[in-house]
Tab-separated table of C-alpha atoms (C1' of nucleotides) in Angstrom:
chain	number	residue	atom	x	y	z
A	6	UNK	CA	39.611	37.483	-0.554
A	7	UNK	CA	37.855	37.419	-3.485
A	8	UNK	CA	35.073	40.176	-2.446
A	9	UNK	CA	33.905	41.497	-5.308
A	10	UNK	CA	31.113	44.148	-6.467
A	11	UNK	CA	28.737	40.555	-7.138
A	12	UNK	CA	30.369	40.465	-11.184
A	13	UNK	CA	27.124	38.927	-14.107
A	14	UNK	CA	28.091	36.370	-15.160
A	15	UNK	CA	30.162	37.044	-18.627
A	16	UNK	CA	27.432	36.798	-22.162
A	17	UNK	CA	28.813	33.832	-24.813
A	18	UNK	CA	29.222	36.977	-27.219
A	19	UNK	CA	31.360	38.181	-24.641
A	20	UNK	CA	33.742	35.182	-23.392
A	21	UNK	CA	33.953	34.573	-27.251
A	22	UNK	CA	35.397	38.361	-27.959
A	23	UNK	CA	37.414	37.775	-25.397
A	24	UNK	CA	38.841	34.538	-27.311
A	25	UNK	CA	39.611	35.854	-30.185
A	26	UNK	CA	41.157	39.051	-29.223
A	27	UNK	CA	44.076	36.419	-26.766
A	28	UNK	CA	44.259	34.824	-30.540
A	29	UNK	CA	45.353	38.392	-31.127
A	30	UNK	CA	44.469	41.717	-30.619
A	31	UNK	CA	42.236	42.851	-32.545
A	32	UNK	CA	40.217	46.087	-33.686
A	33	UNK	CA	35.394	46.022	-33.584
A	34	UNK	CA	35.648	46.006	-37.536
A	35	UNK	CA	38.786	43.064	-37.178
A	36	UNK	CA	35.337	41.526	-34.933
A	37	UNK	CA	32.689	41.452	-36.870
A	38	UNK	CA	34.259	40.578	-39.701
A	39	UNK	CA	35.270	36.871	-38.501
A	40	UNK	CA	31.571	36.842	-37.356
A	41	UNK	CA	30.742	37.973	-40.170
A	42	UNK	CA	32.316	34.583	-42.166
A	43	UNK	CA	33.172	32.341	-40.256
A	44	UNK	CA	31.423	29.544	-37.792
A	45	UNK	CA	32.481	31.449	-35.063
A	46	UNK	CA	29.282	33.652	-36.543
A	47	UNK	CA	27.025	31.634	-33.990
A	48	UNK	CA	27.851	34.054	-31.084
A	49	UNK	CA	25.692	36.682	-32.864
A	50	UNK	CA	28.139	39.767	-35.042
A	51	UNK	CA	27.063	43.071	-36.443
A	52	UNK	CA	27.801	46.074	-34.832
A	53	UNK	CA	25.296	46.988	-32.635
A	54	UNK	CA	26.296	43.868	-30.492
A	55	UNK	CA	29.756	43.738	-30.940
A	56	UNK	CA	30.350	47.490	-30.536
A	57	UNK	CA	28.659	47.717	-26.689
A	58	UNK	CA	29.856	44.639	-25.742
A	59	UNK	CA	33.529	45.538	-25.875
A	60	UNK	CA	33.365	48.967	-23.754
A	61	UNK	CA	31.660	46.790	-21.709
A	62	UNK	CA	34.166	44.838	-20.788
A	63	UNK	CA	36.772	47.332	-21.018
A	64	UNK	CA	34.987	48.912	-18.671
A	65	UNK	CA	35.117	45.490	-16.276
A	66	UNK	CA	38.574	45.852	-16.828
A	67	UNK	CA	38.961	42.498	-18.929
A	68	UNK	CA	40.694	44.828	-21.944
A	69	UNK	CA	43.227	47.351	-23.167
A	70	UNK	CA	41.986	49.786	-26.153
A	71	UNK	CA	45.110	51.648	-28.147
A	72	UNK	CA	44.325	54.369	-30.679
A	73	UNK	CA	46.209	52.895	-33.330
A	74	UNK	CA	46.683	55.995	-36.434
A	75	UNK	CA	48.579	54.105	-39.572
A	76	UNK	CA	49.966	56.983	-41.922
A	77	UNK	CA	46.705	59.185	-42.312
A	78	UNK	CA	44.112	56.372	-41.970
A	79	UNK	CA	41.114	56.670	-39.215
A	80	UNK	CA	42.584	55.573	-36.293
A	81	UNK	CA	41.926	51.661	-34.733
A	82	UNK	CA	41.173	50.740	-31.400
A	83	UNK	CA	42.939	47.823	-30.717
A	84	UNK	CA	42.031	45.845	-28.225
A	85	UNK	CA	44.157	43.211	-25.866
A	86	UNK	CA	43.575	41.843	-23.232
A	87	UNK	CA	44.079	42.730	-19.535
A	88	UNK	CA	46.030	40.268	-17.133
A	89	UNK	CA	42.027	39.935	-15.410
A	90	UNK	CA	40.656	39.408	-18.447
A	91	UNK	CA	42.799	36.728	-20.004
A	92	UNK	CA	41.679	35.272	-15.977
A	93	UNK	CA	38.723	35.394	-16.891
A	94	UNK	CA	39.179	34.116	-20.020
A	95	UNK	CA	41.491	30.762	-18.753
A	96	UNK	CA	38.409	30.218	-15.939
A	97	UNK	CA	36.066	30.156	-18.383
A	98	UNK	CA	37.778	27.751	-20.635
A	99	UNK	CA	38.646	25.744	-17.310
A	100	UNK	CA	35.488	25.206	-16.450
A	101	UNK	CA	33.830	21.579	-15.285
A	102	UNK	CA	32.471	19.896	-18.193
A	103	UNK	CA	29.173	19.538	-16.806
A	104	UNK	CA	26.040	17.613	-18.224
A	105	UNK	CA	24.290	21.006	-18.592
A	106	UNK	CA	27.047	22.108	-20.859
A	107	UNK	CA	26.701	18.755	-23.029
A	108	UNK	CA	23.463	19.159	-23.472
A	109	UNK	CA	22.463	22.448	-23.993
A	110	UNK	CA	25.257	24.469	-25.181
A	111	UNK	CA	27.568	22.327	-27.062
A	112	UNK	CA	29.154	24.272	-29.185
A	113	UNK	CA	30.559	27.338	-26.586
A	114	UNK	CA	32.195	23.574	-24.909
A	115	UNK	CA	33.650	23.120	-28.738
A	116	UNK	CA	34.453	27.153	-28.451
A	117	UNK	CA	36.305	26.583	-25.149
A	118	UNK	CA	38.367	23.754	-26.511
A	119	UNK	CA	39.643	26.255	-29.606
A	120	UNK	CA	40.429	28.422	-27.426
A	121	UNK	CA	42.685	26.334	-25.491
A	122	UNK	CA	45.488	25.648	-27.994
A	123	UNK	CA	46.797	29.071	-26.553
A	124	UNK	CA	45.498	28.532	-22.753
A	125	UNK	CA	46.192	25.686	-20.860
A	126	UNK	CA	48.854	23.038	-20.995
A	127	UNK	CA	48.688	19.243	-22.555
A	128	UNK	CA	47.482	17.911	-19.134
A	129	UNK	CA	44.394	20.806	-19.023
A	130	UNK	CA	43.378	19.901	-22.560
A	131	UNK	CA	42.958	15.879	-22.589
A	132	UNK	CA	41.875	16.229	-19.930
A	133	UNK	CA	39.130	18.104	-20.642
A	134	UNK	CA	38.788	16.048	-23.235
A	135	UNK	CA	38.490	12.701	-21.191
A	136	UNK	CA	35.678	14.361	-19.197
A	137	UNK	CA	33.998	15.349	-22.887
A	138	UNK	CA	34.233	11.958	-24.024
A	139	UNK	CA	33.307	10.089	-20.490
A	140	UNK	CA	29.911	12.841	-20.462
A	141	UNK	CA	28.846	11.949	-23.591
A	142	UNK	CA	29.159	8.605	-23.330
A	143	UNK	CA	26.439	8.170	-20.610
A	144	UNK	CA	24.211	10.772	-22.948
A	145	UNK	CA	23.991	8.157	-24.949
A	146	UNK	CA	23.208	5.633	-23.363
A	147	UNK	CA	20.104	7.496	-22.724
A	148	UNK	CA	18.970	8.473	-25.587
A	149	UNK	CA	19.661	4.613	-26.832
A	150	UNK	CA	17.601	3.176	-23.961
A	151	UNK	CA	14.646	6.532	-25.223
A	152	UNK	CA	15.058	5.221	-28.768
A	153	UNK	CA	14.104	1.796	-28.145
A	154	UNK	CA	11.490	2.311	-26.266
A	155	UNK	CA	10.088	4.808	-28.624
A	156	UNK	CA	8.420	2.495	-31.113
A	157	UNK	CA	6.622	3.944	-34.127
A	158	UNK	CA	3.344	2.248	-33.337
A	159	UNK	CA	1.732	5.445	-31.473
A	160	UNK	CA	2.396	7.619	-34.225
A	161	UNK	CA	-0.908	8.329	-36.713
A	162	UNK	CA	-2.182	5.797	-39.524
A	163	UNK	CA	-0.310	7.330	-42.817
A	164	UNK	CA	2.318	9.810	-40.240
A	165	UNK	CA	5.849	10.317	-41.114
A	166	UNK	CA	8.660	8.350	-38.532
A	167	UNK	CA	10.390	11.902	-37.783
A	168	UNK	CA	10.768	12.445	-34.853
A	169	UNK	CA	12.081	9.130	-34.165
A	170	UNK	CA	14.592	9.908	-37.343
A	171	UNK	CA	15.342	13.411	-36.031
A	172	UNK	CA	16.338	11.515	-32.088
A	173	UNK	CA	18.505	8.575	-34.370
A	174	UNK	CA	20.440	12.285	-36.111
A	175	UNK	CA	20.927	13.549	-32.318
A	176	UNK	CA	22.769	10.143	-31.286
A	177	UNK	CA	24.449	9.540	-34.287
A	178	UNK	CA	26.235	13.922	-33.051
A	179	UNK	CA	27.022	12.780	-29.983
A	180	UNK	CA	28.869	9.031	-31.141
A	181	UNK	CA	30.916	11.156	-33.238
A	182	UNK	CA	31.453	13.795	-30.308
A	183	UNK	CA	32.744	10.302	-28.572
A	184	UNK	CA	34.788	9.090	-31.244
A	185	UNK	CA	36.136	12.774	-32.446
A	186	UNK	CA	37.682	13.129	-28.449
A	187	UNK	CA	38.706	9.619	-28.263
A	188	UNK	CA	40.867	10.409	-31.940
A	189	UNK	CA	41.743	14.018	-30.324
A	190	UNK	CA	43.038	12.756	-27.300
A	191	UNK	CA	44.856	10.566	-29.387
A	192	UNK	CA	46.565	12.692	-30.975
A	193	UNK	CA	47.450	15.427	-28.109
A	194	UNK	CA	48.730	12.633	-26.087
A	195	UNK	CA	52.514	13.061	-25.988
A	196	UNK	CA	54.411	11.512	-28.928
A	197	UNK	CA	56.789	8.271	-27.915
A	198	UNK	CA	59.334	10.259	-27.125
A	199	UNK	CA	62.743	8.144	-28.855
A	200	UNK	CA	65.164	9.673	-26.568
A	201	UNK	CA	63.331	8.668	-23.849
A	202	UNK	CA	63.594	4.413	-24.461
A	203	UNK	CA	66.884	4.795	-24.739
A	204	UNK	CA	67.654	6.800	-21.883
B	16	UNK	CA	-3.991	39.584	-52.681
B	17	UNK	CA	-2.578	38.701	-49.418
B	18	UNK	CA	-2.222	42.415	-47.964
B	19	UNK	CA	-1.395	42.483	-44.212
B	20	UNK	CA	-0.320	45.034	-41.924
B	21	UNK	CA	3.377	43.606	-43.039
B	22	UNK	CA	4.132	40.297	-39.817
B	23	UNK	CA	6.878	40.290	-37.646
B	24	UNK	CA	8.783	37.161	-38.834
B	25	UNK	CA	7.309	34.429	-36.025
B	26	UNK	CA	10.567	33.975	-33.049
B	27	UNK	CA	12.181	30.307	-33.539
B	28	UNK	CA	10.186	29.740	-30.115
B	29	UNK	CA	7.166	30.446	-31.229
B	30	UNK	CA	7.360	28.640	-34.167
B	31	UNK	CA	8.485	25.737	-31.888
B	32	UNK	CA	4.983	26.580	-30.067
B	33	UNK	CA	2.810	26.240	-32.907
B	34	UNK	CA	4.529	22.426	-33.861
B	35	UNK	CA	3.895	21.182	-30.060
B	36	UNK	CA	0.912	22.533	-29.746
B	37	UNK	CA	0.424	20.693	-33.827
B	38	UNK	CA	0.812	17.250	-32.578
B	39	UNK	CA	-1.382	17.656	-29.547
B	40	UNK	CA	-3.580	20.346	-28.265
B	41	UNK	CA	-1.111	21.555	-24.739
B	42	UNK	CA	-1.696	24.115	-21.902
B	43	UNK	CA	1.315	26.274	-20.871
B	44	UNK	CA	2.603	24.576	-18.150
B	45	UNK	CA	2.029	21.514	-20.492
B	46	UNK	CA	5.142	23.216	-22.797
B	47	UNK	CA	7.205	23.983	-19.479
B	48	UNK	CA	7.302	21.178	-18.977
B	49	UNK	CA	8.528	19.765	-22.197
B	50	UNK	CA	11.049	22.629	-23.169
B	51	UNK	CA	12.553	21.717	-19.217
B	52	UNK	CA	13.054	18.426	-19.618
B	53	UNK	CA	12.981	16.819	-22.373
B	54	UNK	CA	16.218	18.565	-25.786
B	55	UNK	CA	13.861	20.915	-27.336
B	56	UNK	CA	14.440	23.466	-24.284
B	57	UNK	CA	17.235	24.924	-26.421
B	58	UNK	CA	14.321	27.171	-28.043
B	59	UNK	CA	14.157	28.535	-24.144
B	60	UNK	CA	12.211	27.863	-21.577
B	61	UNK	CA	10.224	29.229	-18.735
B	62	UNK	CA	7.098	30.525	-18.167
B	63	UNK	CA	8.631	34.535	-18.471
B	64	UNK	CA	9.332	34.152	-22.234
B	65	UNK	CA	5.876	31.395	-23.533
B	66	UNK	CA	3.420	32.739	-21.628
B	67	UNK	CA	3.660	35.874	-23.570
B	68	UNK	CA	4.623	34.056	-26.827
B	69	UNK	CA	1.621	31.673	-26.452
B	70	UNK	CA	-0.798	35.059	-25.591
B	71	UNK	CA	1.285	37.192	-28.599
B	72	UNK	CA	0.844	33.444	-31.456
B	73	UNK	CA	-3.255	34.345	-30.104
B	74	UNK	CA	-3.478	37.391	-30.694
B	75	UNK	CA	-1.848	37.500	-34.210
B	76	UNK	CA	-4.726	34.702	-34.441
B	77	UNK	CA	-2.434	31.509	-35.111
B	78	UNK	CA	-3.392	29.963	-31.593
B	79	UNK	CA	-6.987	29.775	-30.242
B	80	UNK	CA	-7.436	28.581	-26.290
B	81	UNK	CA	-10.286	27.361	-24.571
B	82	UNK	CA	-10.658	27.363	-21.002
B	83	UNK	CA	-11.129	23.341	-19.239
B	84	UNK	CA	-12.093	23.347	-15.887
B	85	UNK	CA	-12.218	18.967	-14.775
B	86	UNK	CA	-13.812	18.882	-12.216
B	87	UNK	CA	-12.648	20.953	-8.771
B	88	UNK	CA	-9.029	22.146	-10.827
B	89	UNK	CA	-8.032	24.896	-10.833
B	90	UNK	CA	-8.876	25.860	-14.413
B	91	UNK	CA	-6.355	25.512	-17.683
B	92	UNK	CA	-6.265	27.306	-21.647
B	93	UNK	CA	-5.360	24.591	-23.871
B	94	UNK	CA	-3.738	25.712	-27.200
B	95	UNK	CA	-5.386	24.599	-30.678
B	96	UNK	CA	-3.830	25.924	-33.868
B	97	UNK	CA	-6.156	27.649	-35.499
B	98	UNK	CA	-6.457	27.631	-38.953
B	99	UNK	CA	-4.366	30.085	-40.312
B	100	UNK	CA	-1.358	28.759	-37.017
B	101	UNK	CA	-1.174	25.782	-39.243
B	102	UNK	CA	-0.458	26.977	-42.435
B	103	UNK	CA	2.490	29.095	-40.522
B	104	UNK	CA	3.396	25.530	-39.108
B	105	UNK	CA	3.508	24.533	-42.619
B	106	UNK	CA	5.419	27.384	-44.241
B	107	UNK	CA	8.074	27.559	-41.892
B	108	UNK	CA	8.879	23.403	-41.930
B	109	UNK	CA	8.318	23.541	-45.437
B	110	UNK	CA	11.086	26.958	-46.943
B	111	UNK	CA	13.897	25.982	-48.264
B	112	UNK	CA	16.664	24.599	-46.844
B	113	UNK	CA	19.786	27.151	-47.250
B	114	UNK	CA	23.113	27.778	-47.055
B	115	UNK	CA	22.655	29.588	-43.870
B	116	UNK	CA	20.246	26.719	-42.197
B	117	UNK	CA	22.673	24.892	-42.821
B	118	UNK	CA	25.362	26.955	-41.290
B	119	UNK	CA	23.682	28.837	-38.952
B	120	UNK	CA	20.679	27.399	-37.671
B	121	UNK	CA	20.837	23.700	-38.175
B	122	UNK	CA	18.746	22.955	-34.907
B	123	UNK	CA	16.090	24.795	-36.621
B	124	UNK	CA	16.075	22.201	-39.423
B	125	UNK	CA	15.950	19.201	-37.422
B	126	UNK	CA	13.250	20.737	-35.454
B	127	UNK	CA	11.140	21.504	-38.855
B	128	UNK	CA	12.138	17.607	-39.030
B	129	UNK	CA	11.002	16.355	-36.784
B	130	UNK	CA	7.515	18.096	-37.149
B	131	UNK	CA	6.877	16.867	-40.844
B	132	UNK	CA	6.029	13.998	-40.225
B	133	UNK	CA	2.202	14.623	-39.161
B	134	UNK	CA	2.498	17.929	-41.727
B	135	UNK	CA	3.606	16.902	-45.101
B	136	UNK	CA	3.160	13.711	-47.351
B	137	UNK	CA	6.403	11.539	-48.150
B	138	UNK	CA	7.250	13.130	-51.096
B	139	UNK	CA	7.759	17.128	-49.532
B	140	UNK	CA	9.902	15.355	-46.570
B	141	UNK	CA	12.241	13.326	-48.968
B	142	UNK	CA	12.979	16.511	-50.642
B	143	UNK	CA	14.176	18.634	-47.720
B	144	UNK	CA	16.612	15.277	-46.804
B	145	UNK	CA	18.151	15.282	-50.523
B	146	UNK	CA	18.712	18.623	-50.173
B	147	UNK	CA	20.176	18.478	-46.557
B	148	UNK	CA	22.205	16.118	-47.984
B	149	UNK	CA	22.975	17.935	-51.011
B	150	UNK	CA	23.698	21.003	-48.981
B	151	UNK	CA	25.761	19.401	-46.009
B	152	UNK	CA	27.445	17.603	-49.649
B	153	UNK	CA	28.492	21.253	-50.255
B	154	UNK	CA	29.545	22.636	-47.128
B	155	UNK	CA	31.773	19.143	-45.985
B	156	UNK	CA	33.976	20.148	-49.251
B	157	UNK	CA	34.533	23.749	-48.833
B	158	UNK	CA	35.869	22.828	-44.590
B	159	UNK	CA	38.054	19.986	-46.442
B	160	UNK	CA	39.900	22.324	-48.469
B	161	UNK	CA	39.818	24.987	-45.869
B	162	UNK	CA	41.148	22.389	-42.921
B	163	UNK	CA	43.574	21.023	-46.048
B	164	UNK	CA	45.250	24.499	-46.232
B	165	UNK	CA	45.569	25.266	-42.080
B	166	UNK	CA	49.065	23.404	-41.584
B	167	UNK	CA	49.775	23.845	-38.018
B	168	UNK	CA	53.154	25.239	-38.576
B	169	UNK	CA	51.839	28.835	-38.076
B	170	UNK	CA	51.018	27.427	-34.673
B	171	UNK	CA	52.924	29.553	-32.205
B	172	UNK	CA	55.764	27.214	-30.219
B	173	UNK	CA	54.496	24.581	-27.940
B	174	UNK	CA	51.059	25.636	-28.474
B	175	UNK	CA	48.270	23.003	-29.113
B	176	UNK	CA	46.327	22.662	-32.217
B	177	UNK	CA	42.711	22.914	-30.236
B	178	UNK	CA	41.397	24.232	-33.566
B	179	UNK	CA	42.523	22.200	-36.288
B	180	UNK	CA	40.853	19.826	-33.521
B	181	UNK	CA	37.556	21.513	-33.008
B	182	UNK	CA	36.967	22.527	-36.916
B	183	UNK	CA	38.219	18.371	-37.775
B	184	UNK	CA	34.668	17.964	-35.134
B	185	UNK	CA	32.818	19.876	-36.971
B	186	UNK	CA	33.546	18.373	-40.205
B	187	UNK	CA	32.955	14.938	-39.092
B	188	UNK	CA	29.427	16.556	-37.709
B	189	UNK	CA	28.290	17.335	-41.506
B	190	UNK	CA	29.395	13.978	-42.207
B	191	UNK	CA	27.236	12.421	-39.892
B	192	UNK	CA	24.253	14.498	-40.163
B	193	UNK	CA	24.583	13.872	-44.552
B	194	UNK	CA	25.669	9.857	-43.642
B	195	UNK	CA	21.809	10.938	-41.375
B	196	UNK	CA	20.015	12.140	-44.245
B	197	UNK	CA	20.767	9.116	-46.359
B	198	UNK	CA	19.595	6.804	-44.547
B	199	UNK	CA	16.778	8.652	-43.224
B	200	UNK	CA	16.123	8.473	-47.165
B	201	UNK	CA	16.123	4.811	-47.289
B	202	UNK	CA	13.642	4.163	-44.746
B	203	UNK	CA	11.098	6.381	-46.042
B	204	UNK	CA	11.574	5.641	-49.579
B	205	UNK	CA	8.570	3.323	-50.870
B	206	UNK	CA	9.051	-0.019	-50.038
B	207	UNK	CA	9.401	-2.426	-52.551
B	208	UNK	CA	6.073	-3.085	-53.326
B	209	UNK	CA	5.407	-7.162	-53.816
B	210	UNK	CA	1.851	-6.222	-56.072
B	211	UNK	CA	3.435	-3.779	-58.350
B	212	UNK	CA	6.295	-6.200	-59.586
B	213	UNK	CA	3.611	-8.635	-60.540
B	214	UNK	CA	0.929	-6.706	-61.511
C	2	DA	C1'	33.562	60.671	-59.941
C	3	DA	C1'	31.029	56.781	-57.788
C	4	DA	C1'	31.138	52.542	-55.572
C	5	DA	C1'	32.641	49.841	-52.276
C	6	DA	C1'	34.701	48.579	-47.847
C	7	DC	C1'	36.925	50.805	-43.191
C	8	DA	C1'	35.936	51.865	-39.428
C	9	DT	C1'	33.149	53.518	-35.168
C	10	DG	C1'	29.350	54.023	-33.044
C	11	DT	C1'	24.315	54.690	-31.364
C	12	DA	C1'	18.470	54.492	-30.774
C	13	DA	C1'	14.331	51.977	-30.620
C	14	DG	C1'	12.081	48.154	-30.336
C	15	DC	C1'	11.444	43.563	-28.810
C	16	DT	C1'	12.664	39.404	-26.666
C	17	DG	C1'	14.096	36.023	-23.090
C	18	DT	C1'	16.248	35.844	-18.129
C	19	DT	C1'	15.185	35.863	-13.307
C	20	DA	C1'	12.889	36.079	-9.936
C	21	DC	C1'	8.293	37.061	-7.127
C	22	DA	C1'	2.894	36.379	-6.816
C	23	DT	C1'	-0.694	33.503	-6.612
C	24	DG	C1'	-4.076	30.269	-5.057
C	25	DA	C1'	-5.535	25.049	-5.737
C	26	DT	C1'	-4.136	20.223	-5.271
C	27	DT	C1'	-2.132	15.995	-3.946
C	28	DG	C1'	1.147	13.192	-1.702
C	29	DG	C1'	3.686	11.823	2.410
D	5	DC	C1'	-0.081	19.821	7.898
D	6	DC	C1'	3.445	20.713	4.888
D	7	DA	C1'	5.646	20.480	1.077
D	8	DA	C1'	5.884	19.018	-3.729
D	9	DT	C1'	3.293	19.742	-8.136
D	10	DC	C1'	0.617	21.784	-10.491
D	11	DA	C1'	-0.789	25.714	-13.289
D	12	DT	C1'	-0.933	31.233	-14.708
D	13	DG	C1'	0.797	34.833	-14.518
D	14	DT	C1'	3.735	39.974	-14.126
D	15	DA	C1'	7.225	43.024	-13.610
D	16	DA	C1'	12.183	44.304	-14.111
D	17	DC	C1'	16.514	44.072	-16.408
D	18	DA	C1'	19.350	43.332	-19.976
D	19	DG	C1'	20.944	42.074	-24.323
D	20	DC	C1'	20.492	41.460	-29.090
D	21	DT	C1'	18.551	43.012	-34.404
D	22	DT	C1'	17.694	46.140	-36.974
D	23	DA	C1'	18.204	50.275	-39.016
D	24	DC	C1'	20.610	54.294	-38.759
D	25	DA	C1'	24.643	57.972	-39.185
D	26	DT	C1'	29.346	59.486	-40.078
D	27	DG	C1'	33.613	60.085	-42.392
D	28	DT	C1'	37.470	57.982	-44.741
D	29	DT	C1'	40.251	54.995	-47.611
D	30	DT	C1'	40.569	51.746	-51.449
D	31	DT	C1'	39.005	50.459	-55.695
D	32	DT	C1'	36.907	50.376	-59.929
DNA sequence: AAAAACATGTAAGCTGTTACATGATTGG
DNA sequence: CCAATCATGTAACAGCTTACATGTTTTT
């Protein structure tokens, strides 16, 4: 049985760190650079958050550190995933795509997907995209209903309909998401196999 | 001169509260409900954050509260903006649209825009959208360059190109944003004035 | 020689989360 | 009468931000 001390769930930052370290063993400094310079930086940044998070993950046994000392360089701690860390990462990326994920944590979903490449097989990744496309379609329905019943009539005279326009952006964003999921699905689907056709 | 004690910048939650209270005077409970049930809930939620934030804003003189007691009901504190609060809200929504805003705080930009309707005139709102469209166009350029130089060749054998696909979603999202800004711009532009054509 | 980048970390302060406390009013 | 909703809060805790400390290696 899995009888542990009741583990606190990992924070988004910790999960992002696991994913990045799984792609490639990295040092704290490497990770700081990535968060500073790439869109990944949504998940916070800066030594003050990253180094303590790495320590927490090491304490939990999800990461292991090995001190490297190339030539006369200052020693660097290179982190890599332990089997337990790999398991935790896999559990996260393969979590069910919930309604709440789509509404409140869209960028976490995209991060999960981008880490999937080296973690799961085609079937799991396409399943993720299918669930995402379904859920998004339902959401769009709801938003469009809301939009239809939201005329500009009740606006104070002279006020601009910026609220309605912002909602339209939201609808467009989800439509873009759905179409992307469907396009990506086609790209990930196994290419028509010539051998098979002949065999 | 503006010689104050060096005011800490307002948090996103505090700014969201100012905007919502400006739309309509509200109680803490009203605000909790809004965050619970609408996409606005990105900006946190739950009494534990909202009530203290309201108190902070009152302490700063940005909000004023009046206790209402309709019939035998439990007294409710209804908040409204002070002139200083209105000023702070206006300063926020009319802030320059920076590159960092587009990359790291897109939803804050949309929130600012949605609050603009009752705060600024057409010229300011369209200026905002123009800056947003410009900035986004530049961003898309950069992302597409990155995308072009990012082949799938270096991927480990068998790995799926989910990272590249996720990037494609990001590009699509910014494209959607830019097109939305341009459509909205047309909707906000003063309608062709018949009088003028005849005059 | 100086500045910038490499590299790791700590400390104070504040905000947000979760959970709880309290009590009135309304609906079934 | 019991549950749900209205309504306002507090307390413990944990994480993130900002700022600082420290020392090395590379670049200018």
